[in-house]
């Protein structure tokens, strides 16, 4: 996108309200960032500028500049970090690794093809199509490019790592990078790997003819020289990684701490796994992709304040952990398609599952943050009310009510019954009928009916009366005074929309009316659905916000609102848009 020069439209200092909104958007887009880290990126008082520009293809882009460096850019209401930001927070996005010579092609505006990926011993990061990803080079974890996954991880493996993998938006040394201080990537040592895996990886790089063939397609000249350079770099990487591994020759000065952390991650991994099997997965969900188990179920079972990272466990890979669980006969895993494993059976009567106690307090997904404190979310009590209009003042004035008085349905019923009895309007021959006097005629009958309808049954009389009254409602949040508003309460509105490249997105509006923070809901859905989410102003609604989730996520959204937030179904519209079972 920034491979060629762009045209700047405006360059202004950010407003205070826009600064706060940017912080909220960052929290929603990057939930792994803590409050302190967001404040570091978007400081409260230091200079922060907004640059609006047009890329060489005509795309309108908003760039946020801090300290002279671009830190974020916004395209089609989606936020993306620059390489400057990723160098400070290298774990902000799922990171994929490629060869140094591939970077030359990325600088020219090319997308990253799957043959150019380097598969680490721990496996590829789990991403879905459309997820934001970082791209780093072998031997250095500092990202050199930012892109969007063209396919999911499971599809990458199914295709045998062939085809287009990532749409690259921004790279080191492009024109956006040149607008900053033009610093080089820092040297960030890759995460430690198991020595056997490193040896196998090194051996596979040296002798695998397929990989060498793919690399020939990715380079224009100097193939033999560059392949030798790659092998040398990989060897250097293996040595640096081995020096970090506590299992090699006592090179780590404090192996006890590393071992303790690994044991803690093993315990967390088993806890999330058993929690997901016991509470979230049903027999009807089988067979279940192992990537779906991790992304849609296990991550959401992770306790508040902790992060599940399989690479830091003794298993290193999800497949190894699931093999261990299969050996214990908790689950059965099969490769239903080439390179893609699925869970086909679960023994819910196994002692590991039956003895597992669901931890308290409940997960973060069942809480709503308000400022700096958190409390369990309870749905508001919503009660329908009725306002007396001017046309019905005479009917209600005998009971002491005037225009604009707010009544409950039971009060309206009592007033109508007392009025009919007091004015002797109950039919003497049939007590189920009520004679209509001039006041009732003017209040509830249409003009065309006033000379033809003389009597009405009780139920019809009461129904017509309620229909003529103006609607209102009362909302009571736990621990707060009731709030009365005129009109009907707007339901939570769930819709589907089409975006560029015929992609579907799920839109959610009116969450605020039910005491839900759109930014908090977006953060939960991003983790639950493993899809990108954004919070934007709702069209046509003053100060209202809407949450956008990539893909059709109505099923996940319905489960969150109905089962966890306990909201009544009658206050949610659009649940029928969920994808049918067996269809994408």
CSV table of N, CA and C in Angstrom, one decimal, residues 96-99 102 105-106 109-118 135 150-151 156 159-168 211 214-215 217-218:
chain,number,residue,atom,x,y,z
A,96,UNK,N,4.3,-14.5,11.8
A,96,UNK,CA,4.7,-15.5,10.9
A,96,UNK,C,6.2,-15.2,10.4
A,97,UNK,N,6.9,-16.2,10.1
A,97,UNK,CA,8.3,-16.0,9.8
A,97,UNK,C,8.6,-16.3,8.3
A,98,UNK,N,9.5,-15.5,7.7
A,98,UNK,CA,9.8,-15.8,6.3
A,98,UNK,C,11.3,-15.5,6.1
A,99,UNK,N,11.9,-15.7,4.9
A,99,UNK,CA,13.3,-15.6,4.7
A,99,UNK,C,13.7,-14.2,4.3
A,102,UNK,N,13.0,-12.7,0.9
A,102,UNK,CA,11.6,-12.5,0.5
A,102,UNK,C,11.2,-11.0,0.8
A,105,UNK,N,10.9,-8.6,-2.1
A,105,UNK,CA,9.6,-8.7,-2.9
A,105,UNK,C,8.5,-8.0,-2.2
A,106,UNK,N,8.5,-8.1,-0.9
A,106,UNK,CA,7.4,-7.4,-0.1
A,106,UNK,C,7.6,-5.9,-0.3
A,109,UNK,N,5.8,-4.3,-3.1
A,109,UNK,CA,4.4,-4.3,-3.1
A,109,UNK,C,3.7,-5.7,-3.3
A,110,UNK,N,4.6,-6.8,-3.3
A,110,UNK,CA,4.0,-8.1,-3.5
A,110,UNK,C,3.4,-8.6,-2.2
A,111,UNK,N,2.4,-9.5,-2.3
A,111,UNK,CA,1.9,-10.2,-1.1
A,111,UNK,C,2.8,-11.4,-0.8
A,112,UNK,N,2.6,-11.9,0.5
A,112,UNK,CA,3.5,-13.0,0.9
A,112,UNK,C,2.8,-14.3,0.5
A,113,UNK,N,3.5,-15.1,-0.3
A,113,UNK,CA,3.0,-16.4,-0.7
A,113,UNK,C,3.4,-17.5,0.4
A,114,UNK,N,2.5,-18.5,0.5
A,114,UNK,CA,2.7,-19.5,1.5
A,114,UNK,C,4.0,-20.3,1.3
A,115,UNK,N,4.5,-20.6,0.1
A,115,UNK,CA,5.8,-21.2,0.0
A,115,UNK,C,7.0,-20.5,0.7
A,116,UNK,N,6.8,-19.2,0.9
A,116,UNK,CA,7.8,-18.4,1.5
A,116,UNK,C,7.8,-18.5,3.1
A,117,UNK,N,6.8,-19.1,3.7
A,117,UNK,CA,6.8,-19.2,5.1
A,117,UNK,C,7.8,-20.2,5.7
A,118,UNK,N,8.3,-19.9,6.8
A,118,UNK,CA,9.1,-20.8,7.6
A,118,UNK,C,8.3,-21.4,8.7
A,135,UNK,N,4.8,-10.0,10.2
A,135,UNK,CA,5.7,-10.9,9.4
A,135,UNK,C,7.1,-10.5,9.9
A,150,UNK,N,-4.9,-14.1,4.2
A,150,UNK,CA,-5.8,-14.4,3.1
A,150,UNK,C,-6.6,-15.7,3.3
A,151,UNK,N,-6.0,-16.6,4.1
A,151,UNK,CA,-6.7,-17.9,4.5
A,151,UNK,C,-6.4,-18.2,5.9
A,156,UNK,N,-4.2,-23.1,5.3
A,156,UNK,CA,-2.8,-23.1,4.9
A,156,UNK,C,-2.2,-24.5,4.9
A,159,UNK,N,-3.7,-26.8,2.2
A,159,UNK,CA,-3.2,-26.6,0.9
A,159,UNK,C,-1.8,-27.0,0.7
A,160,UNK,N,-1.1,-27.5,1.7
A,160,UNK,CA,0.3,-27.8,1.6
A,160,UNK,C,1.2,-26.6,1.5
A,161,UNK,N,0.8,-25.5,2.1
A,161,UNK,CA,1.5,-24.2,2.0
A,161,UNK,C,1.8,-23.8,0.6
A,162,UNK,N,0.7,-23.8,-0.2
A,162,UNK,CA,0.7,-23.3,-1.6
A,162,UNK,C,-0.3,-22.2,-1.7
A,163,UNK,N,0.0,-21.2,-2.6
A,163,UNK,CA,-1.0,-20.1,-2.8
A,163,UNK,C,-0.6,-18.9,-2.0
A,164,UNK,N,-1.5,-17.9,-2.1
A,164,UNK,CA,-1.3,-16.6,-1.4
A,164,UNK,C,-1.7,-16.8,0.1
A,165,UNK,N,-0.8,-16.3,0.9
A,165,UNK,CA,-1.0,-16.4,2.3
A,165,UNK,C,-1.4,-15.1,3.0
A,166,UNK,N,-0.8,-14.0,2.6
A,166,UNK,CA,-1.1,-12.7,3.3
A,166,UNK,C,-1.1,-11.5,2.4
A,167,UNK,N,-2.1,-10.7,2.6
A,167,UNK,CA,-2.1,-9.4,1.8
A,167,UNK,C,-1.3,-8.4,2.6
A,168,UNK,N,-0.2,-8.0,2.1
A,168,UNK,CA,0.7,-7.1,2.9
A,168,UNK,C,0.3,-5.6,2.7
A,211,UNK,N,11.4,-27.2,-0.5
A,211,UNK,CA,11.6,-25.9,0.0
A,211,UNK,C,12.6,-25.1,-0.8
A,214,UNK,N,10.8,-24.0,-3.9
A,214,UNK,CA,10.0,-22.9,-3.7
A,214,UNK,C,10.8,-21.6,-3.6
A,215,UNK,N,11.9,-21.7,-2.9
A,215,UNK,CA,12.7,-20.5,-2.8
A,215,UNK,C,13.3,-20.0,-4.1
A,217,UNK,N,11.7,-20.0,-6.8
A,217,UNK,CA,10.6,-19.2,-7.5
A,217,UNK,C,10.5,-17.8,-6.8
A,218,UNK,N,11.0,-17.7,-5.6
A,218,UNK,CA,10.8,-16.4,-4.9
A,218,UNK,C,12.0,-15.5,-5.1
